[in-house]
Structure formats: C-alpha cells, structure tokens
C-alpha cells in the first residue's frame, strides 16, 4: 500500500513540477510557449491521468488506499487549478470513484458485522452498577423508564451485538464522509450521498449478515428469540442514525429531497426470517421427541399416566414457551400454535400409519391420556388463547378424544 501511495505521490509531483515550469515559461518569456500549447498539453496529460486513476481504482480493494489516492488527487487538482489549469474532469472522476470506494467499505464492514455476530453470546447485557449502565447507554440510545427504576444488578433486553452494530454503522458513516470531503460538493449532495451509502449498508450488507446468521445450523431457538429482540431495538435506533447524519451535514430531515433510511424494512425482514426459523426449528425438535414414541399397540391396560416421551417433550416446550414470553405477543402465540398443530399432525399420523394393523383398547386409552395431557398443557402454557376470538385452546390439537 505505502509503495503504491508513494508511487502516486512521485507521479503527481513530477506532473505538477512540469506544468508549473511550463506556466512560468509562459508568463516570463515571449513567444517561447503559448497558452494554446499548454492547454493542449494539459488536456492530453489529463486524459492519461484519468485513465490511470480509473484503471487502478477499479481493482483496488483497500478503502484506506482508495482514500489516500483521493486525498493526493485533490491536492494535485487544487494545486494545478491555482495555476489556471481546468480540473473539473478530475473531480468528476473522484465522484465516480466514490461509488467504488463505498463498495470496498461495504465489503470491509461485512467482515466487521460477521465478527460482531460471531462474538455475541446472545444473552441480555448484564450490568451490576450505575457505571456499567451508563457505559451501555453511552454506546446505544436506549431509554426504558422501568429498567431505570430497577435496582442493580439488572439486564438490558438486547445482547452485546446491538451497541456494537450501532457504533459500527456510525463508523461507516464517518468513513463514507471522509471521501466526500473536499470534492467541492454542496452539503445537500453530501447528505444525500451519506444517506444512500448508509442505506446500502443496512439493506444489503447488514441484512445479508443477519440472514446468514439466522440460517446457521448452530443458532438455536433461544438465540433466535434474542435476535428478534435485537432487531427490534436496532430498528428503533434508525431515527438516531438519521439525526446523526443531519448533525454532520446540517441538512434538515424535513428537506423535500432528503433520502430516508431504510433500516426499518431491513430489520423487519430479518425478524420475519428469524420467526420462520423458530417455527421450523421448533417443529424439528418436536419430531425428535415424537420419534422416541414407542407405543405398545397391543397393551391390555393403559399406564395411568402420560407417556414418558410426551412428558419430556412437554417439559421442553414449557422451557421454550417461557423464553417466548420475551417475544411480541403475536409471534409467541403463532409459535405456540404452530407447535401444537405440528404435534397434532404427528400424533394423527401415528394413528393413521398404514403399518399399524390393530390397536387394543388399552393402547387407545393410553393414547387418549397423552392427548388429554397435551390439551391440559395448552391451557396451562397458553392461557390467553382461550380469550382469542374464534380459537379454543382445548381444540388446538385437532384430535378428538379417544374415549369417544
């Protein structure tokens, strides 16, 4: 990198030296050179300079290097402009290169986001004293009067990745701003560029990292619940990011042509993906328990209690439904409903298995005990369902009692 930057520094210095000499000769001699000659020479050199810069920037993957070259180019252009040489084409090129610079930034921040997600433990942030509490809220704009009133130790609802992501989005905005500086653009144009590049970071880079995280096999139900909570708080923080850009550019958000941040859709999409994964993984866990079922379809008498595999499944669902209490009500209810419907289908498939040739009354009674236990647990774990219009918790399994 340093060799490349030093090479460009020597390259620009030599060109500046040549044209400064030519300009000096033009002004202190008579007839040796003409303005038309120097202009023609400059236009020819400028075309070659632009071709070289465009070619190099097209394959450069280091944003720091691109920024160094931009700064050198601005100094080079401003210097020659002071001697009367037109440099608008150079600034137009830099404006073009800015898009390539942002692409290198997006790739760099994709790695930053992946590292943050890898290091997160997906547990609420614990704080044991006021100092730790203030450190967290200094990094992330979180306000909750109820949490403030709680005594220490206490926990923030989001995990550690949330303030880290928020800080890194602001760092990206700063990095994007560095290239826009000194390009002789208006504050409105710079504001628009910052918002557009930040939108790309949120809707493309961060969104992709979130979706890849959600689909990783090792991410379990508890982690998915925490990710949903995290995205809710990141979505709420988007308005503070808009304020952050406004404070940098001094362009009011009320301006007609101000671009809005699209973080809301990014985090909503991530939540929907996480919710879908919760339903899928929950059903997979139910299948694992159901596969342990070992009914004796010829038993003469029932055991008098629910089957062991079913009680293990119910204990698992109890713990998971407890975690779901941190989710929005609709999501938690849908997850519970999805689990019950899937279990209902699995139990029904047992009865309709083509390989099942005969069932004793004892087996029917045992199976009925299991269904009754399931219905009881639905009432116990999801009591609010009985208040839902058109939904009866006792019928959510969809299997008629075998007593009948």
Short mmCIF file of C-alpha atoms in Angstrom, two decimals:
data_model
loop_
_atom_site.label_atom_id
_atom_site.label_comp_id
_atom_site.label_asym_id
_atom_site.label_seq_id
_atom_site.Cartn_x
_atom_site.Cartn_y
_atom_site.Cartn_z
CA UNK A 1 0.00 0.00 0.00
CA UNK A 2 2.68 2.50 1.03
CA UNK A 3 4.70 1.78 -2.12
CA UNK A 4 1.61 2.46 -4.25
CA UNK A 5 0.80 5.71 -2.45
CA UNK A 6 4.42 6.85 -2.62
CA UNK A 7 4.44 6.00 -6.32
CA UNK A 8 1.40 8.18 -6.93
CA UNK A 9 2.89 10.94 -4.82
CA UNK A 10 6.01 10.96 -7.02
CA UNK A 11 3.82 10.66 -10.13
CA UNK A 12 1.72 13.71 -9.22
CA UNK A 13 4.74 15.70 -8.04
CA UNK A 14 6.52 15.23 -11.34
CA UNK A 15 3.43 16.28 -13.32
CA UNK A 16 2.91 19.35 -11.13
CA UNK A 17 6.57 20.28 -11.49
CA UNK A 18 6.38 20.00 -15.27
CA UNK A 19 3.31 22.20 -15.65
CA UNK A 20 4.47 24.75 -13.08
CA UNK A 21 7.62 25.18 -15.16
CA UNK A 22 5.57 25.44 -18.35
CA UNK A 23 3.34 28.06 -16.74
CA UNK A 24 6.37 30.00 -15.55
CA UNK A 25 7.89 29.97 -19.03
CA UNK A 26 4.56 31.12 -20.47
CA UNK A 27 4.45 34.15 -18.18
CA UNK A 28 8.12 35.26 -18.16
CA UNK A 29 9.02 34.74 -21.81
CA UNK A 30 7.57 35.96 -25.05
CA UNK A 31 6.72 33.52 -27.83
CA UNK A 32 8.61 30.54 -26.40
CA UNK A 33 5.32 28.75 -25.50
CA UNK A 34 1.69 29.75 -25.96
CA UNK A 35 -1.45 29.31 -23.88
CA UNK A 36 -2.91 27.12 -26.61
CA UNK A 37 0.16 24.87 -26.41
CA UNK A 38 0.00 24.47 -22.62
CA UNK A 39 -3.77 23.89 -22.74
CA UNK A 40 -3.37 21.19 -25.38
CA UNK A 41 -0.55 19.61 -23.38
CA UNK A 42 -2.65 19.67 -20.19
CA UNK A 43 -5.71 18.14 -21.88
CA UNK A 44 -3.58 15.33 -23.25
CA UNK A 45 -1.94 14.71 -19.86
CA UNK A 46 -5.29 14.95 -18.06
CA UNK A 47 -6.81 12.23 -20.25
CA UNK A 48 -3.91 9.90 -19.45
CA UNK A 49 -4.05 10.72 -15.72
CA UNK A 50 -7.78 9.97 -15.62
CA UNK A 51 -7.27 6.66 -17.46
CA UNK A 52 -4.56 5.61 -14.98
CA UNK A 53 -6.63 6.55 -11.90
CA UNK A 54 -9.77 4.90 -13.23
CA UNK A 55 -7.91 1.67 -14.04
CA UNK A 56 -6.21 1.49 -10.63
CA UNK A 57 -9.33 2.29 -8.62
CA UNK A 58 -11.34 -0.36 -10.48
CA UNK A 59 -9.34 -3.23 -8.96
CA UNK A 60 -8.34 -1.66 -5.63
CA UNK A 61 -9.98 -3.49 -2.70
CA UNK A 62 -8.46 -1.47 0.16
CA UNK A 63 -10.65 1.52 1.15
CA UNK A 64 -7.76 3.13 3.02
CA UNK A 65 -5.67 3.07 -0.14
CA UNK A 66 -8.50 4.50 -2.24
CA UNK A 67 -8.91 7.30 0.32
CA UNK A 68 -5.17 8.05 0.23
CA UNK A 69 -5.26 8.29 -3.56
CA UNK A 70 -8.31 10.55 -3.39
CA UNK A 71 -6.55 12.92 -1.00
CA UNK A 72 -3.46 13.02 -3.23
CA UNK A 73 -5.63 13.66 -6.28
CA UNK A 74 -7.47 16.53 -4.56
CA UNK A 75 -4.16 18.19 -3.59
CA UNK A 76 -2.88 17.65 -7.13
CA UNK A 77 -6.05 19.14 -8.67
CA UNK A 78 -6.22 22.11 -6.31
CA UNK A 79 -2.55 22.90 -6.97
CA UNK A 80 -2.89 22.94 -10.75
CA UNK A 81 -6.18 24.80 -10.56
CA UNK A 82 -4.27 27.54 -8.78
CA UNK A 83 -2.15 27.89 -11.92
CA UNK A 84 -5.21 28.22 -14.13
CA UNK A 85 -5.48 24.65 -15.41
CA UNK A 86 -9.07 23.28 -15.59
CA UNK A 87 -9.55 20.29 -13.26
CA UNK A 88 -13.32 19.69 -13.32
CA UNK A 89 -12.81 16.33 -15.05
CA UNK A 90 -10.64 15.17 -12.15
CA UNK A 91 -13.34 15.99 -9.61
CA UNK A 92 -15.93 14.28 -11.81
CA UNK A 93 -13.69 11.20 -11.78
CA UNK A 94 -13.38 11.31 -7.99
CA UNK A 95 -17.15 11.48 -7.74
CA UNK A 96 -17.27 8.37 -9.92
CA UNK A 97 -14.60 6.60 -7.85
CA UNK A 98 -16.58 7.36 -4.71
CA UNK A 99 -19.04 4.59 -5.63
CA UNK A 100 -16.16 2.12 -5.91
CA UNK A 101 -14.83 3.37 -2.57
CA UNK A 102 -18.20 2.69 -0.97
CA UNK A 103 -18.18 -0.83 -2.41
CA UNK A 104 -14.83 -1.50 -0.71
CA UNK A 105 -16.27 -0.08 2.52
CA UNK A 106 -19.31 -2.36 2.29
CA UNK A 107 -17.08 -5.41 1.88
CA UNK A 108 -14.93 -4.34 4.84
CA UNK A 109 -17.96 -3.77 7.08
CA UNK A 110 -19.44 -7.12 6.10
CA UNK A 111 -16.44 -8.69 7.82
CA UNK A 112 -16.86 -6.36 10.80
CA UNK A 113 -20.52 -7.36 11.22
CA UNK A 114 -19.71 -11.08 10.88
CA UNK A 115 -17.10 -10.79 13.65
CA UNK A 116 -19.57 -8.99 15.92
CA UNK A 117 -22.21 -11.68 15.43
CA UNK A 118 -19.64 -14.45 16.00
CA UNK A 119 -18.51 -12.92 19.31
CA UNK A 120 -22.00 -12.30 20.69
CA UNK A 121 -23.32 -14.66 23.37
CA UNK A 122 -26.97 -13.76 22.55
CA UNK A 123 -27.86 -13.06 26.15
CA UNK A 124 -29.22 -9.81 27.63
CA UNK A 125 -26.45 -7.41 28.67
CA UNK A 126 -25.97 -7.58 32.46
CA UNK A 127 -24.95 -4.51 34.48
CA UNK A 128 -24.10 -4.56 38.18
CA UNK A 129 -23.80 -0.84 38.89
CA UNK A 130 -24.57 2.65 37.60
CA UNK A 131 -21.20 2.99 35.89
CA UNK A 132 -21.74 -0.09 33.73
CA UNK A 133 -25.28 1.06 32.96
CA UNK A 134 -24.04 4.45 31.73
CA UNK A 135 -21.37 2.82 29.59
CA UNK A 136 -24.03 0.86 27.70
CA UNK A 137 -26.38 3.82 27.14
CA UNK A 138 -23.42 5.95 26.02
CA UNK A 139 -22.88 3.47 23.18
CA UNK A 140 -26.50 2.89 22.25
CA UNK A 141 -29.58 5.16 22.50
CA UNK A 142 -31.71 3.08 24.86
CA UNK A 143 -34.50 4.50 27.01
CA UNK A 144 -36.69 2.49 29.35
CA UNK A 145 -38.05 4.19 32.50
CA UNK A 146 -38.98 0.82 34.00
CA UNK A 147 -35.44 -0.52 33.63
CA UNK A 148 -34.02 2.69 35.09
CA UNK A 149 -36.13 2.21 38.23
CA UNK A 150 -34.95 -1.36 38.76
CA UNK A 151 -32.24 -1.96 41.32
CA UNK A 152 -28.84 -3.40 40.40
CA UNK A 153 -27.92 -5.92 39.15
CA UNK A 154 -30.20 -5.76 36.13
CA UNK A 155 -30.17 -6.58 32.42
CA UNK A 156 -30.76 -4.73 29.18
CA UNK A 157 -33.14 -6.61 26.85
CA UNK A 158 -30.68 -6.62 23.92
CA UNK A 159 -27.41 -8.52 23.68
CA UNK A 160 -23.91 -7.10 23.23
CA UNK A 161 -24.01 -7.08 19.42
CA UNK A 162 -26.63 -4.31 19.35
CA UNK A 163 -24.46 -1.43 20.67
CA UNK A 164 -21.50 -2.77 18.68
CA UNK A 165 -23.51 -2.78 15.43
CA UNK A 166 -24.82 0.72 16.15
CA UNK A 167 -21.29 2.04 16.74
CA UNK A 168 -20.01 0.42 13.56
CA UNK A 169 -22.81 1.93 11.44
CA UNK A 170 -21.72 5.35 12.71
CA UNK A 171 -18.10 4.50 11.94
CA UNK A 172 -19.16 3.58 8.40
CA UNK A 173 -20.88 6.94 8.01
CA UNK A 174 -17.68 8.69 9.13
CA UNK A 175 -15.62 6.62 6.68
CA UNK A 176 -18.03 7.43 3.86
CA UNK A 177 -17.90 11.12 4.74
CA UNK A 178 -14.10 11.18 4.51
CA UNK A 179 -14.23 10.57 0.78
CA UNK A 180 -16.95 13.17 0.19
CA UNK A 181 -14.94 15.91 1.86
CA UNK A 182 -13.00 18.34 -0.38
CA UNK A 183 -14.89 17.26 -3.51
CA UNK A 184 -16.42 20.73 -3.88
CA UNK A 185 -19.95 19.38 -3.46
CA UNK A 186 -22.83 21.07 -1.64
CA UNK A 187 -23.95 20.00 1.82
CA UNK A 188 -27.19 18.72 0.29
CA UNK A 189 -25.30 16.48 -2.13
CA UNK A 190 -23.06 15.16 0.64
CA UNK A 191 -26.10 14.49 2.86
CA UNK A 192 -27.75 12.58 0.03
CA UNK A 193 -24.58 10.56 -0.64
CA UNK A 194 -24.22 9.64 3.06
CA UNK A 195 -27.84 8.52 3.35
CA UNK A 196 -27.66 6.45 0.17
CA UNK A 197 -24.44 4.72 1.21
CA UNK A 198 -25.86 4.07 4.69
CA UNK A 199 -28.99 2.59 3.11
CA UNK A 200 -26.78 0.23 1.13
CA UNK A 201 -25.00 -0.76 4.34
CA UNK A 202 -28.31 -1.52 6.09
CA UNK A 203 -30.34 -3.06 3.28
CA UNK A 204 -27.57 -5.06 1.62
CA UNK A 205 -24.58 -5.67 3.89
CA UNK A 206 -26.14 -5.82 7.36
CA UNK A 207 -29.28 -7.52 6.05
CA UNK A 208 -27.22 -10.24 4.36
CA UNK A 209 -25.14 -10.80 7.51
CA UNK A 210 -28.28 -11.07 9.64
CA UNK A 211 -29.93 -13.57 7.28
CA UNK A 212 -26.77 -15.69 7.12
CA UNK A 213 -26.60 -15.64 10.92
CA UNK A 214 -30.24 -16.68 11.30
CA UNK A 215 -29.79 -19.64 8.94
CA UNK A 216 -26.68 -21.03 10.65
CA UNK A 217 -27.31 -24.55 11.99
CA UNK A 218 -25.81 -23.82 15.43
CA UNK A 219 -28.21 -20.91 16.09
CA UNK A 220 -30.86 -22.35 18.39
CA UNK A 221 -34.30 -21.22 19.50
CA UNK A 222 -33.01 -19.11 22.39
CA UNK A 223 -30.56 -17.31 20.10
CA UNK A 224 -33.30 -16.69 17.52
CA UNK A 225 -35.51 -15.13 20.17
CA UNK A 226 -32.65 -12.83 21.17
CA UNK A 227 -32.01 -11.91 17.52
CA UNK A 228 -35.67 -10.86 17.16
CA UNK A 229 -35.33 -8.69 20.27
CA UNK A 230 -32.06 -7.24 18.96
CA UNK A 231 -33.51 -6.29 15.57
CA UNK A 232 -36.41 -4.55 17.30
CA UNK A 233 -34.01 -2.27 19.17
CA UNK A 234 -31.82 -1.68 16.10
CA UNK A 235 -34.94 -0.69 14.16
CA UNK A 236 -35.87 1.82 16.85
CA UNK A 237 -32.34 3.28 16.69
CA UNK A 238 -32.64 4.19 12.98
CA UNK A 239 -34.12 7.58 13.84
CA UNK A 240 -30.99 8.36 15.87
CA UNK A 241 -28.81 7.45 12.88
CA UNK A 242 -30.80 9.90 10.77
CA UNK A 243 -30.21 12.57 13.42
CA UNK A 244 -26.52 11.66 13.40
CA UNK A 245 -26.26 12.31 9.65
CA UNK A 246 -28.26 15.53 9.99
CA UNK A 247 -25.84 16.82 12.64
CA UNK A 248 -22.88 16.09 10.36
CA UNK A 249 -24.26 17.75 7.22
CA UNK A 250 -26.56 20.38 8.80
CA UNK A 251 -29.27 19.40 6.32
CA UNK A 252 -32.69 19.13 7.95
CA UNK A 253 -34.60 15.87 7.57
CA UNK A 254 -37.61 17.99 6.62
CA UNK A 255 -35.93 18.96 3.35
CA UNK A 256 -38.09 17.81 0.43
CA UNK A 257 -35.37 15.82 -1.33
CA UNK A 258 -33.83 14.26 1.79
CA UNK A 259 -33.39 10.49 1.42
CA UNK A 260 -34.77 8.45 4.31
CA UNK A 261 -33.00 5.47 5.87
CA UNK A 262 -34.50 2.09 5.00
CA UNK A 263 -33.39 0.33 8.17
CA UNK A 264 -36.98 -0.35 9.17
CA UNK A 265 -37.55 -2.77 6.29
CA UNK A 266 -34.13 -4.38 6.84
CA UNK A 267 -34.83 -5.29 10.44
CA UNK A 268 -38.43 -6.29 9.79
CA UNK A 269 -37.27 -8.70 7.09
CA UNK A 270 -34.67 -10.14 9.47
CA UNK A 271 -37.32 -10.60 12.17
CA UNK A 272 -39.64 -12.39 9.77
CA UNK A 273 -36.78 -14.69 8.76
CA UNK A 274 -35.96 -15.38 12.42
CA UNK A 275 -39.62 -16.09 13.18
CA UNK A 276 -39.74 -18.57 10.29
CA UNK A 277 -36.61 -20.30 11.61
CA UNK A 278 -38.18 -20.51 15.08
CA UNK A 279 -41.24 -22.30 13.68
CA UNK A 280 -39.03 -24.65 11.64
CA UNK A 281 -36.59 -25.50 14.45
CA UNK A 282 -39.41 -25.93 16.95
CA UNK A 283 -41.11 -28.44 14.68
CA UNK A 284 -37.81 -30.25 14.17
CA UNK A 285 -37.38 -30.60 17.96
CA UNK A 286 -40.93 -31.91 18.24
CA UNK A 287 -40.13 -34.51 15.56
CA UNK A 288 -37.06 -35.62 17.53
CA UNK A 289 -39.20 -36.29 20.62
CA UNK A 290 -42.02 -37.94 18.69
CA UNK A 291 -39.54 -40.32 17.07
CA UNK A 292 -38.87 -41.65 20.59
CA UNK A 293 -42.50 -42.70 20.97
CA UNK A 294 -42.76 -46.44 21.48
CA UNK A 295 -46.42 -47.32 21.88
CA UNK A 296 -47.38 -50.90 22.62
CA UNK A 297 -50.44 -51.02 20.42
CA UNK A 298 -51.44 -54.39 21.91
CA UNK A 299 -51.30 -53.37 25.61
CA UNK A 300 -54.26 -54.54 27.66
CA UNK A 301 -54.28 -51.67 30.16
CA UNK A 302 -53.03 -48.04 29.96
CA UNK A 303 -50.16 -46.94 32.23
CA UNK A 304 -52.41 -44.48 34.01
CA UNK A 305 -50.18 -41.51 33.13
CA UNK A 306 -48.91 -39.76 30.02
CA UNK A 307 -46.12 -41.44 28.07
CA UNK A 308 -42.52 -40.65 29.00
CA UNK A 309 -41.55 -39.26 25.61
CA UNK A 310 -44.51 -36.88 25.71
CA UNK A 311 -43.68 -35.58 29.20
CA UNK A 312 -40.09 -34.94 28.05
CA UNK A 313 -41.47 -33.04 25.05
CA UNK A 314 -43.85 -31.05 27.26
CA UNK A 315 -41.04 -30.11 29.66
CA UNK A 316 -39.00 -28.91 26.68
CA UNK A 317 -41.92 -26.87 25.35
CA UNK A 318 -42.51 -25.35 28.78
CA UNK A 319 -38.96 -24.02 28.90
CA UNK A 320 -39.13 -22.75 25.32
CA UNK A 321 -42.52 -21.08 25.82
CA UNK A 322 -41.05 -19.34 28.84
CA UNK A 323 -38.35 -17.88 26.57
CA UNK A 324 -41.08 -16.86 24.12
CA UNK A 325 -42.58 -14.53 26.74
CA UNK A 326 -39.91 -12.02 25.67
CA UNK A 327 -41.26 -12.02 22.12
CA UNK A 328 -44.07 -9.82 20.77
CA UNK A 329 -47.41 -11.40 21.65
CA UNK A 330 -48.38 -12.31 18.09
CA UNK A 331 -45.06 -14.05 17.43
CA UNK A 332 -45.21 -16.04 20.67
CA UNK A 333 -48.82 -17.06 20.01
CA UNK A 334 -48.05 -18.11 16.44
CA UNK A 335 -45.07 -20.18 17.63
CA UNK A 336 -47.21 -21.95 20.23
CA UNK A 337 -49.98 -22.54 17.74
CA UNK A 338 -47.53 -23.84 15.14
CA UNK A 339 -46.02 -26.25 17.69
CA UNK A 340 -49.42 -27.60 18.73
CA UNK A 341 -50.60 -28.03 15.18
CA UNK A 342 -47.40 -29.84 14.24
CA UNK A 343 -47.69 -32.14 17.25
CA UNK A 344 -51.34 -32.72 16.36
CA UNK A 345 -50.38 -33.78 12.85
CA UNK A 346 -47.62 -36.05 14.14
CA UNK A 347 -49.94 -37.80 16.61
CA UNK A 348 -52.62 -38.21 13.98
CA UNK A 349 -50.09 -39.76 11.59
CA UNK A 350 -49.30 -42.37 14.26
CA UNK A 351 -52.92 -43.47 14.33
CA UNK A 352 -53.19 -43.49 10.54
CA UNK A 353 -49.92 -45.30 9.94
CA UNK A 354 -50.52 -47.90 7.20
CA UNK A 355 -48.24 -50.37 9.00
CA UNK A 356 -50.43 -50.23 12.11
CA UNK A 357 -52.72 -53.27 11.70
CA UNK A 358 -54.56 -53.35 15.03
CA UNK A 359 -54.95 -51.29 18.22
CA UNK A 360 -56.11 -52.61 21.55
CA UNK A 361 -58.49 -50.67 23.82
CA UNK A 362 -55.65 -50.28 26.32
CA UNK A 363 -53.48 -48.64 23.67
CA UNK A 364 -56.37 -46.36 22.67
CA UNK A 365 -56.81 -45.31 26.31
CA UNK A 366 -53.07 -44.68 26.69
CA UNK A 367 -53.03 -42.57 23.53
CA UNK A 368 -56.04 -40.67 24.85
CA UNK A 369 -54.19 -39.91 28.11
CA UNK A 370 -51.41 -38.35 26.05
CA UNK A 371 -53.89 -36.20 24.10
CA UNK A 372 -55.55 -35.05 27.34
CA UNK A 373 -52.13 -34.15 28.74
CA UNK A 374 -51.38 -32.10 25.62
CA UNK A 375 -54.66 -30.22 25.90
CA UNK A 376 -54.02 -29.52 29.57
CA UNK A 377 -50.59 -28.13 28.78
CA UNK A 378 -52.05 -25.85 26.10
CA UNK A 379 -54.38 -24.35 28.72
CA UNK A 380 -51.52 -24.08 31.20
CA UNK A 381 -48.85 -22.62 28.89
CA UNK A 382 -51.06 -20.51 26.64
CA UNK A 383 -53.99 -19.34 28.82
CA UNK A 384 -54.50 -16.21 26.69
CA UNK A 385 -55.59 -18.34 23.75
CA UNK A 386 -58.91 -19.03 25.39
CA UNK A 387 -59.61 -15.29 25.11
CA UNK A 388 -58.75 -15.20 21.40
CA UNK A 389 -61.92 -14.83 19.26
CA UNK A 390 -62.66 -17.96 17.27
CA UNK A 391 -59.91 -20.00 18.95
CA UNK A 392 -60.48 -22.63 21.62
CA UNK A 393 -57.32 -23.81 23.31
CA UNK A 394 -58.75 -27.24 24.06
CA UNK A 395 -59.28 -27.91 20.37
CA UNK A 396 -55.92 -26.69 19.05
CA UNK A 397 -54.58 -30.24 18.75
CA UNK A 398 -57.38 -31.08 16.38
CA UNK A 399 -57.62 -34.69 17.64
CA UNK A 400 -60.93 -35.89 19.09
CA UNK A 401 -60.65 -37.60 22.46
CA UNK A 402 -60.21 -41.31 22.02
CA UNK A 403 -62.77 -42.02 24.75
CA UNK A 404 -65.35 -41.36 22.10
#
